[in-house]
PDB file of C-alpha atoms and ligand atoms in Angstrom:
ATOM      1  CA  MET W 284      17.549 -21.387  30.094  1.00 45.00           C
ATOM      2  CA  ARG W 285      19.536 -22.036  26.922  1.00 59.00           C
ATOM      3  CA  GLU W 286      21.891 -19.527  25.322  1.00 78.00           C
ATOM      4  CA  GLY W 287      20.416 -19.141  21.795  1.00 75.00           C
ATOM      5  CA  LEU W 288      21.900 -15.691  21.146  1.00 87.00           C
ATOM      6  CA  PRO W 289      24.448 -15.474  18.318  1.00 90.00           C
ATOM      7  CA  ALA W 290      27.053 -12.669  18.196  1.00 91.00           C
ATOM      8  CA  ARG W 291      25.132 -10.915  15.413  1.00 94.00           C
ATOM      9  CA  LEU W 292      21.628 -11.221  14.047  1.00 95.00           C
ATOM     10  CA  ARG W 293      20.225  -9.603  10.920  1.00 97.00           C
ATOM     11  CA  VAL W 294      16.830  -7.944  11.197  1.00 98.00           C
ATOM     12  CA  VAL W 295      14.559  -5.774   9.062  1.00 98.00           C
ATOM     13  CA  ASP W 296      12.586  -3.015  10.780  1.00 98.00           C
ATOM     14  CA  SER W 297       9.467  -1.415   9.372  1.00 98.00           C
ATOM     15  CA  HIS W 298       6.497   0.622  10.442  1.00 98.00           C
ATOM     16  CA  THR W 299       2.877  -0.065   9.608  1.00 98.00           C
ATOM     17  CA  ILE W 300       1.450   3.448   9.516  1.00 97.00           C
ATOM     18  CA  GLY W 301       3.587   4.291  12.514  1.00 98.00           C
ATOM     19  CA  GLU W 302       3.586   1.022  14.487  1.00 98.00           C
ATOM     20  CA  PRO W 303       7.038  -0.622  14.475  1.00 98.00           C
ATOM     21  CA  THR W 304       7.875  -4.238  13.600  1.00 98.00           C
ATOM     22  CA  ARG W 305      11.232  -6.035  13.726  1.00 98.00           C
ATOM     23  CA  VAL W 306      11.502  -9.267  11.703  1.00 98.00           C
ATOM     24  CA  VAL W 307      14.454 -11.610  12.304  1.00 97.00           C
ATOM     25  CA  ILE W 308      15.656 -12.568   8.815  1.00 96.00           C
ATOM     26  CA  ASP W 309      18.783 -14.480   9.820  1.00 91.00           C
ATOM     27  CA  ASP W 310      18.761 -18.280   9.607  1.00 85.00           C
ATOM     28  CA  THR W 311      21.506 -18.491  12.259  1.00 84.00           C
ATOM     29  CA  LEU W 312      18.835 -18.021  14.942  1.00 88.00           C
ATOM     30  CA  ALA W 313      16.815 -21.078  13.832  1.00 81.00           C
ATOM     31  CA  GLY W 314      20.007 -23.177  13.980  1.00 81.00           C
ATOM     32  CA  ARG W 315      20.620 -22.133  17.599  1.00 88.00           C
ATOM     33  CA  LEU W 316      17.111 -22.729  18.913  1.00 90.00           C
ATOM     34  CA  ASP W 317      15.957 -26.237  19.706  1.00 91.00           C
ATOM     35  CA  LEU W 318      12.163 -25.858  19.541  1.00 94.00           C
ATOM     36  CA  GLY W 319      11.331 -29.469  18.563  1.00 95.00           C
ATOM     37  CA  ASP W 320       8.168 -30.348  16.646  1.00 95.00           C
ATOM     38  CA  GLY W 321       4.552 -29.285  16.856  1.00 97.00           C
ATOM     39  CA  SER W 322       2.351 -26.380  15.866  1.00 98.00           C
ATOM     40  CA  VAL W 323       3.693 -22.830  15.819  1.00 98.00           C
ATOM     41  CA  ALA W 324       1.840 -22.277  19.121  1.00 98.00           C
ATOM     42  CA  VAL W 325       3.613 -25.260  20.743  1.00 98.00           C
ATOM     43  CA  ARG W 326       7.056 -24.174  19.483  1.00 97.00           C
ATOM     44  CA  ARG W 327       6.367 -20.570  20.544  1.00 98.00           C
ATOM     45  CA  ASP W 328       5.613 -21.853  24.051  1.00 98.00           C
ATOM     46  CA  ARG W 329       8.949 -23.751  24.092  1.00 97.00           C
ATOM     47  CA  PHE W 330      10.682 -20.558  22.973  1.00 96.00           C
ATOM     48  CA  ARG W 331       9.013 -18.730  25.876  1.00 97.00           C
ATOM     49  CA  GLU W 332      10.165 -21.391  28.360  1.00 96.00           C
ATOM     50  CA  GLN W 333      13.754 -21.715  27.143  1.00 95.00           C
ATOM     51  CA  TYR W 334      14.740 -18.588  25.244  1.00 95.00           C
ATOM     52  CA  ASP W 335      12.722 -15.716  26.668  1.00 95.00           C
ATOM     53  CA  HIS W 336      15.963 -13.708  27.050  1.00 94.00           C
ATOM     54  CA  VAL W 337      16.225 -13.730  23.221  1.00 95.00           C
ATOM     55  CA  ARG W 338      12.869 -11.900  23.057  1.00 96.00           C
ATOM     56  CA  ARG W 339      14.114  -9.237  25.482  1.00 95.00           C
ATOM     57  CA  ALA W 340      17.406  -8.917  23.614  1.00 95.00           C
ATOM     58  CA  LEU W 341      15.578  -8.387  20.312  1.00 97.00           C
ATOM     59  CA  VAL W 342      12.909  -5.822  21.218  1.00 97.00           C
ATOM     60  CA  GLY W 343      13.633  -4.614  24.753  1.00 96.00           C
ATOM     61  CA  ASP W 344      15.936  -1.774  25.809  1.00 95.00           C
ATOM     62  CA  PRO W 345      18.503  -0.850  24.562  1.00 96.00           C
ATOM     63  CA  ARG W 346      17.898  -2.322  21.073  1.00 96.00           C
ATOM     64  CA  GLY W 347      14.125  -1.950  20.678  1.00 96.00           C
ATOM     65  CA  VAL W 348      11.879   1.087  20.537  1.00 93.00           C
ATOM     66  CA  ASP W 349       8.609   1.768  22.331  1.00 92.00           C
ATOM     67  CA  ALA W 350       5.659  -0.251  20.925  1.00 96.00           C
ATOM     68  CA  MET W 351       7.892  -2.532  18.815  1.00 98.00           C
ATOM     69  CA  VAL W 352       6.642  -6.027  17.977  1.00 98.00           C
ATOM     70  CA  GLY W 353       9.209  -8.667  16.997  1.00 98.00           C
ATOM     71  CA  VAL W 354       8.560 -11.555  14.614  1.00 98.00           C
ATOM     72  CA  ILE W 355      10.361 -14.885  14.334  1.00 97.00           C
ATOM     73  CA  THR W 356       9.453 -17.044  11.355  1.00 97.00           C
ATOM     74  CA  LEU W 357       9.582 -20.836  11.359  1.00 95.00           C
ATOM     75  CA  PRO W 358       8.408 -23.683   9.137  1.00 96.00           C
ATOM     76  CA  PRO W 359       4.659 -24.256   9.481  1.00 97.00           C
ATOM     77  CA  ALA W 360       3.288 -27.497  10.928  1.00 98.00           C
ATOM     78  CA  ASP W 361       0.041 -26.993   8.993  1.00 98.00           C
ATOM     79  CA  PRO W 362       0.635 -28.396   5.471  1.00 98.00           C
ATOM     80  CA  ASP W 363      -1.780 -25.820   4.013  1.00 97.00           C
ATOM     81  CA  CYS W 364       0.415 -22.925   5.182  1.00 98.00           C
ATOM     82  CA  THR W 365       3.475 -21.486   3.457  1.00 97.00           C
ATOM     83  CA  LEU W 366       5.089 -20.073   6.585  1.00 97.00           C
ATOM     84  CA  GLY W 367       4.785 -19.939  10.364  1.00 97.00           C
ATOM     85  CA  ALA W 368       5.451 -16.911  12.593  1.00 97.00           C
ATOM     86  CA  PHE W 369       5.106 -15.813  16.196  1.00 98.00           C
ATOM     87  CA  TYR W 370       5.000 -12.331  17.712  1.00 98.00           C
ATOM     88  CA  PHE W 371       6.365 -10.725  20.862  1.00 98.00           C
ATOM     89  CA  ASN W 372       6.971  -7.357  22.509  1.00 97.00           C
ATOM     90  CA  ARG W 373       8.913  -5.975  25.480  1.00 96.00           C
ATOM     91  CA  VAL W 374       6.712  -7.731  28.021  1.00 95.00           C
ATOM     92  CA  GLY W 375       5.671 -11.004  26.415  1.00 97.00           C
ATOM     93  CA  TYR W 376       3.971 -12.715  23.503  1.00 98.00           C
ATOM     94  CA  LEU W 377       1.002 -11.937  21.237  1.00 98.00           C
ATOM     95  CA  ASP W 378      -0.957 -14.795  19.642  1.00 98.00           C
ATOM     96  CA  MET W 379      -1.640 -12.565  16.653  1.00 98.00           C
ATOM     97  CA  CYS W 380      -0.596  -9.120  15.494  1.00 98.00           C
ATOM     98  CA  GLY W 381      -2.122  -7.408  12.468  1.00 98.00           C
ATOM     99  CA  HIS W 382       0.397  -4.618  12.017  1.00 98.00           C
ATOM    100  CA  ALA W 383       3.333  -7.036  12.391  1.00 98.00           C
ATOM    101  CA  THR W 384       1.731  -9.409   9.863  1.00 98.00           C
ATOM    102  CA  ILE W 385       1.652  -6.495   7.418  1.00 98.00           C
ATOM    103  CA  GLY W 386       5.268  -5.702   8.386  1.00 98.00           C
ATOM    104  CA  LEU W 387       6.296  -9.323   7.868  1.00 98.00           C
ATOM    105  CA  ALA W 388       4.742  -9.518   4.374  1.00 98.00           C
ATOM    106  CA  VAL W 389       6.320  -6.223   3.224  1.00 98.00           C
ATOM    107  CA  THR W 390       9.675  -7.341   4.679  1.00 98.00           C
ATOM    108  CA  LEU W 391       9.554 -10.709   2.899  1.00 98.00           C
ATOM    109  CA  GLY W 392       8.536  -8.955  -0.328  1.00 98.00           C
ATOM    110  CA  HIS W 393      11.349  -6.427   0.061  1.00 98.00           C
ATOM    111  CA  LEU W 394      13.834  -9.298   0.437  1.00 98.00           C
ATOM    112  CA  GLY W 395      12.429 -11.123  -2.596  1.00 98.00           C
ATOM    113  CA  ARG W 396      11.335 -14.057  -0.414  1.00 97.00           C
ATOM    114  CA  ILE W 397       7.690 -13.884  -1.514  1.00 98.00           C
ATOM    115  CA  ARG W 398       5.955 -12.890  -4.730  1.00 98.00           C
ATOM    116  CA  PRO W 399       2.892 -10.626  -4.870  1.00 98.00           C
ATOM    117  CA  GLY W 400      -0.231 -12.631  -4.058  1.00 98.00           C
ATOM    118  CA  ARG W 401      -1.667 -14.669  -1.212  1.00 98.00           C
ATOM    119  CA  PHE W 402      -0.054 -17.015   1.280  1.00 98.00           C
ATOM    120  CA  ASP W 403      -1.370 -18.685   4.420  1.00 98.00           C
ATOM    121  CA  LEU W 404       0.500 -17.964   7.636  1.00 98.00           C
ATOM    122  CA  GLU W 405       0.363 -20.258  10.679  1.00 98.00           C
ATOM    123  CA  THR W 406       0.333 -18.166  13.866  1.00 98.00           C
ATOM    124  CA  PRO W 407      -0.372 -19.143  17.493  1.00 98.00           C
ATOM    125  CA  ALA W 408      -3.905 -17.748  17.021  1.00 98.00           C
ATOM    126  CA  GLY W 409      -4.596 -19.820  13.887  1.00 98.00           C
ATOM    127  CA  VAL W 410      -4.198 -19.523  10.135  1.00 98.00           C
ATOM    128  CA  ILE W 411      -4.093 -15.981   8.722  1.00 98.00           C
ATOM    129  CA  GLY W 412      -4.598 -15.401   4.994  1.00 98.00           C
ATOM    130  CA  VAL W 413      -2.100 -12.730   3.877  1.00 98.00           C
ATOM    131  CA  THR W 414      -2.001 -10.979   0.500  1.00 98.00           C
ATOM    132  CA  TRP W 415       0.928  -8.767  -0.475  1.00 98.00           C
ATOM    133  CA  ASP W 416       0.203  -6.349  -3.338  1.00 98.00           C
ATOM    134  CA  GLY W 417       3.845  -6.116  -4.464  1.00 98.00           C
ATOM    135  CA  GLY W 418       4.352  -2.653  -2.916  1.00 98.00           C
ATOM    136  CA  HIS W 419       3.456  -1.196   0.457  1.00 98.00           C
ATOM    137  CA  ASP W 420      -0.013  -2.687   0.901  1.00 98.00           C
ATOM    138  CA  VAL W 421      -1.028  -5.918   2.597  1.00 98.00           C
ATOM    139  CA  THR W 422      -4.455  -7.428   3.259  1.00 98.00           C
ATOM    140  CA  PHE W 423      -4.953 -10.009   5.970  1.00 98.00           C
ATOM    141  CA  GLU W 424      -7.808 -12.149   7.227  1.00 98.00           C
ATOM    142  CA  CYS W 425      -7.641 -12.712  10.977  1.00 95.00           C
ATOM    143  CA  VAL W 426      -9.145 -15.652  12.782  1.00 95.00           C
ATOM    144  CA  PRO W 427     -12.949 -15.052  12.763  1.00 96.00           C
ATOM    145  CA  PRO W 428     -14.076 -12.599  15.469  1.00 98.00           C
ATOM    146  CA  ARG W 429     -16.152 -13.507  18.506  1.00 97.00           C
ATOM    147  CA  ARG W 430     -17.807 -11.309  21.128  1.00 98.00           C
ATOM    148  CA  THR W 431     -18.174 -12.751  24.603  1.00 98.00           C
ATOM    149  CA  HIS W 432     -19.687  -9.737  26.446  1.00 98.00           C
ATOM    150  CA  ARG W 433     -21.874  -6.955  25.084  1.00 98.00           C
ATOM    151  CA  ASN W 434     -22.224  -3.629  26.943  1.00 98.00           C
ATOM    152  CA  LEU W 435     -20.368  -4.917  29.996  1.00 98.00           C
ATOM    153  CA  PRO W 436     -20.442  -2.204  32.713  1.00 98.00           C
ATOM    154  CA  VAL W 437     -17.061  -1.390  34.268  1.00 97.00           C
ATOM    155  CA  ALA W 438     -16.638   0.920  37.261  1.00 95.00           C
ATOM    156  CA  CYS W 439     -13.038   2.128  37.190  1.00 88.00           C
ATOM    157  CA  GLY W 440     -10.987   2.864  40.297  1.00 83.00           C
ATOM    158  CA  ASP W 441     -10.984   6.582  39.372  1.00 80.00           C
ATOM    159  CA  GLY W 442     -14.794   6.686  39.728  1.00 88.00           C
ATOM    160  CA  VAL W 443     -15.523   6.677  35.999  1.00 91.00           C
ATOM    161  CA  ARG W 444     -18.146   4.174  34.766  1.00 96.00           C
ATOM    162  CA  VAL W 445     -17.986   2.867  31.201  1.00 98.00           C
ATOM    163  CA  THR W 446     -19.517   0.038  29.218  1.00 98.00           C
ATOM    164  CA  GLY W 447     -17.912  -2.005  26.483  1.00 98.00           C
ATOM    165  CA  ASP W 448     -17.727  -5.233  24.525  1.00 98.00           C
ATOM    166  CA  VAL W 449     -15.221  -8.011  25.190  1.00 98.00           C
ATOM    167  CA  ALA W 450     -14.261  -9.499  21.835  1.00 98.00           C
ATOM    168  CA  THR W 451     -11.456 -11.432  20.182  1.00 98.00           C
ATOM    169  CA  SER W 452     -10.063 -12.024  16.723  1.00 98.00           C
ATOM    170  CA  GLY W 453      -6.796 -13.584  17.883  1.00 97.00           C
ATOM    171  CA  LEU W 454      -6.145 -11.125  20.755  1.00 98.00           C
ATOM    172  CA  TRP W 455      -8.582 -10.043  23.497  1.00 98.00           C
ATOM    173  CA  PHE W 456     -10.088  -6.554  23.461  1.00 98.00           C
ATOM    174  CA  PHE W 457     -12.374  -4.329  25.481  1.00 98.00           C
ATOM    175  CA  LEU W 458     -14.075  -2.042  22.940  1.00 98.00           C
ATOM    176  CA  CYS W 459     -15.503   1.065  24.583  1.00 98.00           C
ATOM    177  CA  ARG W 460     -17.402   4.049  23.186  1.00 98.00           C
ATOM    178  CA  ASP W 461     -18.761   5.867  26.253  1.00 97.00           C
ATOM    179  CA  HIS W 462     -15.375   6.742  27.817  1.00 97.00           C
ATOM    180  CA  GLY W 463     -16.051  10.481  27.545  1.00 95.00           C
ATOM    181  CA  LEU W 464     -12.641  11.492  26.169  1.00 97.00           C
ATOM    182  CA  PRO W 465     -11.723  13.021  22.799  1.00 98.00           C
ATOM    183  CA  VAL W 466      -9.700  10.492  20.750  1.00 98.00           C
ATOM    184  CA  VAL W 467      -7.035  13.009  19.718  1.00 98.00           C
ATOM    185  CA  PRO W 468      -3.239  13.069  20.207  1.00 98.00           C
ATOM    186  CA  GLU W 469      -3.455  15.927  22.762  1.00 98.00           C
ATOM    187  CA  ALA W 470      -5.483  13.620  25.038  1.00 98.00           C
ATOM    188  CA  ILE W 471      -2.990  10.688  24.933  1.00 98.00           C
ATOM    189  CA  PRO W 472      -1.970  10.999  28.623  1.00 97.00           C
ATOM    190  CA  ARG W 473      -5.645  10.906  29.709  1.00 96.00           C
ATOM    191  CA  LEU W 474      -6.508   8.135  27.235  1.00 97.00           C
ATOM    192  CA  ARG W 475      -3.635   6.129  28.669  1.00 97.00           C
ATOM    193  CA  GLU W 476      -4.803   6.621  32.247  1.00 96.00           C
ATOM    194  CA  ARG W 477      -8.400   5.703  31.377  1.00 96.00           C
ATOM    195  CA  THR W 478      -7.382   2.551  29.483  1.00 97.00           C
ATOM    196  CA  TRP W 479      -5.105   1.432  32.335  1.00 96.00           C
ATOM    197  CA  ALA W 480      -7.950   2.022  34.813  1.00 96.00           C
ATOM    198  CA  ILE W 481     -10.275  -0.142  32.684  1.00 97.00           C
ATOM    199  CA  ARG W 482      -7.653  -2.845  32.283  1.00 97.00           C
ATOM    200  CA  ARG W 483      -6.966  -2.959  36.036  1.00 96.00           C
ATOM    201  CA  GLU W 484     -10.699  -3.199  36.801  1.00 96.00           C
ATOM    202  CA  LEU W 485     -11.252  -6.025  34.297  1.00 97.00           C
ATOM    203  CA  GLU W 486      -8.353  -7.905  35.916  1.00 96.00           C
ATOM    204  CA  ALA W 487      -9.623  -7.239  39.439  1.00 95.00           C
ATOM    205  CA  ARG W 488     -13.076  -8.587  38.482  1.00 95.00           C
ATOM    206  CA  GLY W 489     -11.600 -11.673  36.823  1.00 97.00           C
ATOM    207  CA  VAL W 490     -13.013 -10.794  33.392  1.00 98.00           C
ATOM    208  CA  THR W 491     -10.915 -12.848  30.978  1.00 98.00           C
ATOM    209  CA  GLY W 492     -11.013 -14.497  27.594  1.00 97.00           C
ATOM    210  CA  ASP W 493     -12.667 -17.897  27.545  1.00 93.00           C
ATOM    211  CA  ARG W 494      -9.402 -19.709  28.315  1.00 94.00           C
ATOM    212  CA  GLY W 495      -8.403 -17.299  31.056  1.00 96.00           C
ATOM    213  CA  GLU W 496      -6.536 -14.856  28.788  1.00 96.00           C
ATOM    214  CA  ALA W 497      -6.070 -11.293  30.082  1.00 97.00           C
ATOM    215  CA  ILE W 498      -8.166  -8.654  28.326  1.00 98.00           C
ATOM    216  CA  ASP W 499      -4.933  -6.824  27.638  1.00 96.00           C
ATOM    217  CA  HIS W 500      -5.832  -4.559  24.711  1.00 98.00           C
ATOM    218  CA  ILE W 501      -8.179  -1.716  25.661  1.00 98.00           C
ATOM    219  CA  VAL W 502      -9.739   0.184  22.755  1.00 98.00           C
ATOM    220  CA  LEU W 503     -11.358   3.618  23.160  1.00 98.00           C
ATOM    221  CA  LEU W 504     -13.429   4.333  20.052  1.00 98.00           C
ATOM    222  CA  GLY W 505     -14.317   7.779  18.749  1.00 98.00           C
ATOM    223  CA  GLN W 506     -15.426   9.815  15.779  1.00 97.00           C
ATOM    224  CA  PRO W 507     -13.114  10.068  12.747  1.00 98.00           C
ATOM    225  CA  GLN W 508     -11.369  13.353  12.117  1.00 97.00           C
ATOM    226  CA  ASP W 509     -11.444  12.871   8.344  1.00 98.00           C
ATOM    227  CA  ALA W 510     -14.906  12.703   6.748  1.00 97.00           C
ATOM    228  CA  ARG W 511     -13.742   9.875   4.423  1.00 98.00           C
ATOM    229  CA  ASN W 512     -13.307   7.597   7.441  1.00 98.00           C
ATOM    230  CA  HIS W 513     -15.794   5.851   9.727  1.00 98.00           C
ATOM    231  CA  GLY W 514     -14.159   5.495  13.130  1.00 98.00           C
ATOM    232  CA  ARG W 515     -11.097   6.231  15.213  1.00 98.00           C
ATOM    233  CA  ALA W 516      -9.365   4.311  17.998  1.00 98.00           C
ATOM    234  CA  PHE W 517      -6.893   4.703  20.813  1.00 98.00           C
ATOM    235  CA  VAL W 518      -5.521   1.247  21.669  1.00 98.00           C
ATOM    236  CA  LEU W 519      -3.559   0.419  24.826  1.00 98.00           C
ATOM    237  CA  CYS W 520      -1.245  -2.568  24.218  1.00 96.00           C
ATOM    238  CA  PRO W 521      -0.040  -5.021  26.906  1.00 94.00           C
ATOM    239  CA  ASP W 522       3.406  -3.376  27.100  1.00 90.00           C
ATOM    240  CA  GLY W 523       1.785  -0.083  28.125  1.00 93.00           C
ATOM    241  CA  ALA W 524       2.500   1.486  24.736  1.00 96.00           C
ATOM    242  CA  PHE W 525      -0.338   2.833  22.613  1.00 98.00           C
ATOM    243  CA  ASP W 526      -0.748   1.454  19.131  1.00 98.00           C
ATOM    244  CA  ARG W 527       0.413   4.021  16.583  1.00 98.00           C
ATOM    245  CA  SER W 528      -1.723   2.211  13.984  1.00 98.00           C
ATOM    246  CA  PRO W 529      -5.491   1.566  14.359  1.00 98.00           C
ATOM    247  CA  CYS W 530      -4.551  -2.006  15.517  1.00 98.00           C
ATOM    248  CA  GLY W 531      -5.250  -4.612  12.862  1.00 98.00           C
ATOM    249  CA  THR W 532      -6.590  -7.307  15.169  1.00 98.00           C
ATOM    250  CA  ALA W 533      -8.774  -4.779  17.033  1.00 98.00           C
ATOM    251  CA  THR W 534     -10.189  -3.561  13.715  1.00 98.00           C
ATOM    252  CA  SER W 535     -11.026  -7.167  12.841  1.00 98.00           C
ATOM    253  CA  ALA W 536     -12.740  -7.721  16.222  1.00 98.00           C
ATOM    254  CA  LEU W 537     -14.623  -4.406  15.837  1.00 98.00           C
ATOM    255  CA  VAL W 538     -15.873  -5.399  12.368  1.00 98.00           C
ATOM    256  CA  GLY W 539     -17.276  -8.586  13.938  1.00 98.00           C
ATOM    257  CA  THR W 540     -19.290  -6.539  16.446  1.00 98.00           C
ATOM    258  CA  LEU W 541     -20.479  -4.092  13.753  1.00 98.00           C
ATOM    259  CA  HIS W 542     -21.712  -7.085  11.739  1.00 98.00           C
ATOM    260  CA  GLU W 543     -23.503  -8.584  14.750  1.00 97.00           C
ATOM    261  CA  ASP W 544     -25.119  -5.252  15.590  1.00 98.00           C
ATOM    262  CA  GLY W 545     -26.340  -4.781  11.997  1.00 97.00           C
ATOM    263  CA  LEU W 546     -24.185  -1.664  11.541  1.00 98.00           C
ATOM    264  CA  LEU W 547     -22.032  -2.957   8.650  1.00 98.00           C
ATOM    265  CA  THR W 548     -23.113  -5.158   5.750  1.00 97.00           C
ATOM    266  CA  ALA W 549     -20.932  -7.703   3.933  1.00 97.00           C
ATOM    267  CA  GLY W 550     -18.612  -5.949   1.473  1.00 98.00           C
ATOM    268  CA  GLU W 551     -19.221  -2.469   2.935  1.00 98.00           C
ATOM    269  CA  ARG W 552     -16.011  -0.550   3.705  1.00 98.00           C
ATOM    270  CA  TRP W 553     -15.020   0.580   7.199  1.00 98.00           C
ATOM    271  CA  ARG W 554     -12.052   2.959   7.371  1.00 98.00           C
ATOM    272  CA  GLN W 555     -10.580   3.047  10.856  1.00 98.00           C
ATOM    273  CA  GLU W 556      -8.257   5.875  11.968  1.00 98.00           C
ATOM    274  CA  SER W 557      -5.514   5.479  14.537  1.00 98.00           C
ATOM    275  CA  ILE W 558      -5.006   8.029  17.301  1.00 98.00           C
ATOM    276  CA  LEU W 559      -2.384   9.555  14.963  1.00 98.00           C
ATOM    277  CA  GLY W 560      -4.706   9.569  11.913  1.00 97.00           C
ATOM    278  CA  GLY W 561      -3.265   6.576   9.983  1.00 98.00           C
ATOM    279  CA  VAL W 562      -5.950   4.406   8.378  1.00 98.00           C
ATOM    280  CA  TYR W 563      -6.733   0.702   7.971  1.00 98.00           C
ATOM    281  CA  GLU W 564      -9.455  -0.178   5.506  1.00 98.00           C
ATOM    282  CA  ALA W 565     -11.638  -3.089   6.559  1.00 98.00           C
ATOM    283  CA  SER W 566     -14.676  -4.992   5.341  1.00 98.00           C
ATOM    284  CA  TYR W 567     -16.012  -8.510   5.778  1.00 98.00           C
ATOM    285  CA  ARG W 568     -17.370 -11.384   3.763  1.00 97.00           C
ATOM    286  CA  LEU W 569     -19.631 -14.153   4.937  1.00 97.00           C
ATOM    287  CA  ALA W 570     -17.884 -17.534   4.908  1.00 92.00           C
ATOM    288  CA  GLU W 571     -20.306 -20.386   5.702  1.00 91.00           C
ATOM    289  CA  GLY W 572     -22.474 -17.867   7.515  1.00 90.00           C
ATOM    290  CA  ARG W 573     -19.603 -16.518   9.635  1.00 95.00           C
ATOM    291  CA  CYS W 574     -18.196 -13.016   9.479  1.00 97.00           C
ATOM    292  CA  GLN W 575     -14.671 -13.060   8.013  1.00 98.00           C
ATOM    293  CA  PRO W 576     -13.080  -9.599   8.302  1.00 98.00           C
ATOM    294  CA  VAL W 577     -10.493  -8.432   5.797  1.00 98.00           C
ATOM    295  CA  VAL W 578      -8.120  -5.636   6.863  1.00 98.00           C
ATOM    296  CA  ARG W 579      -5.737  -3.690   4.635  1.00 98.00           C
ATOM    297  CA  GLY W 580      -2.868  -1.457   5.673  1.00 98.00           C
ATOM    298  CA  SER W 581       0.410  -0.010   4.435  1.00 98.00           C
ATOM    299  CA  CYS W 582       3.948  -0.487   5.654  1.00 98.00           C
ATOM    300  CA  TRP W 583       7.381   0.990   4.988  1.00 98.00           C
ATOM    301  CA  ILE W 584      10.828  -0.477   5.627  1.00 98.00           C
ATOM    302  CA  THR W 585      12.852   1.671   8.046  1.00 98.00           C
ATOM    303  CA  ALA W 586      16.092  -0.314   8.490  1.00 98.00           C
ATOM    304  CA  GLU W 587      18.034  -3.391   7.468  1.00 98.00           C
ATOM    305  CA  SER W 588      20.590  -3.992  10.153  1.00 97.00           C
ATOM    306  CA  ALA W 589      22.541  -6.446  12.284  1.00 97.00           C
ATOM    307  CA  LEU W 590      22.003  -6.467  16.034  1.00 97.00           C
ATOM    308  CA  HIS W 591      25.196  -7.148  17.991  1.00 96.00           C
ATOM    309  CA  PHE W 592      25.254  -9.313  21.123  1.00 94.00           C
ATOM    310  CA  ASP W 593      28.838  -8.957  22.347  1.00 93.00           C
ATOM    311  CA  PRO W 594      29.663 -11.662  24.945  1.00 90.00           C
ATOM    312  CA  ALA W 595      31.337  -8.943  27.036  1.00 93.00           C
ATOM    313  CA  ASP W 596      28.270  -6.667  26.952  1.00 93.00           C
ATOM    314  CA  PRO W 597      26.644  -6.655  30.411  1.00 92.00           C
ATOM    315  CA  TYR W 598      23.297  -5.961  28.705  1.00 93.00           C
ATOM    316  CA  ARG W 599      23.782  -8.531  25.946  1.00 92.00           C
ATOM    317  CA  ALA W 600      20.278  -9.900  26.625  1.00 91.00           C
ATOM    318  CA  GLY W 601      18.702  -6.469  27.121  1.00 91.00           C
ATOM    319  CA  LEU W 602      18.058  -4.529  30.291  1.00 90.00           C
ATOM    320  CA  PRO W 603      16.622  -6.575  33.180  1.00 84.00           C
TER     321      PRO W 603
HETATM  322  O1  LIG R 971      -2.152  -4.658  14.771  1.00 84.47           O
HETATM  323  O2  LIG R 971      -3.034  -6.386  15.771  1.00 84.47           O
HETATM  324  C1  LIG R 971      -2.308  -5.400  15.763  1.00 84.47           C
HETATM  325  C2  LIG R 971      -1.535  -5.068  16.976  1.00 84.47           C
HETATM  326  C3  LIG R 971      -1.607  -5.665  18.192  1.00 84.47           C
HETATM  327  C4  LIG R 971      -0.707  -5.018  19.026  1.00 84.47           C
HETATM  328  C5  LIG R 971      -0.101  -4.032  18.304  1.00 84.47           C
HETATM  329  N1  LIG R 971      -0.627  -4.073  17.053  1.00 84.47           N
END
């Protein structure tokens, strides 16, 4: 393990309709990390091997908040991209994160580091097209969605049987409609229990992504509360937190399944509510016959601050 942590590090925090993001904006970090060459995915893996304590220090207790996703930017290896970035939370790394991509774009815009318009972002999941509108809104195009299981039956340890689709658009999801619970804030404790039960059962049965990835985002779908919207979702994230936003990558994966099932046509809008009522607006276009979802959401800056890592602090690198 290498040290990597400076005494102070500047960050910008934001929330994407409720879901928090922390972007490291300080170049001192890049100078202290020796990540070598290679794609963003390769350098992210070196970060994980050598500097994982920096992740915990940035977003874990006592400096982070529940559900926070951190972002470190780096030069892209892909010459067609403007920027590279990788994502992490209290428990590990995410190959892609929609809400944090929105948070990153609004943060860079706020700092005057990008102009309104489109840029291509290299992430561990692939290239994401990102368009900042100059204010609070960002549109992104995830890696194209794929569904690997349709109507997979799952018998949970608590005796409840559900079915759902396993799908990806940069992260792996189980998308479930017949869970039998209301998707409303009052039901969050029960939604949490049900999603954990599904996640445990998928793990126990060895249901994974096609390269062995955990199906670590469980999505319980429901009816919208606002008649202008089309769907609603409770999303359990790998850190055990629920997504305060509708989950950008999940919305992208869902749009892929709606396209495949003939329930959404190219260009038609799909407005997805979060468990708290915040909305992402999605649609898709056909690119060489493939469904390419487009997701738009809004973000607000909540803090510009410097994290302190005092050498004498026993929890300098976060709580164990
Ligand atoms: O928006 O893709 C997303 C996301 C993943 C985990 C939390 N948010």
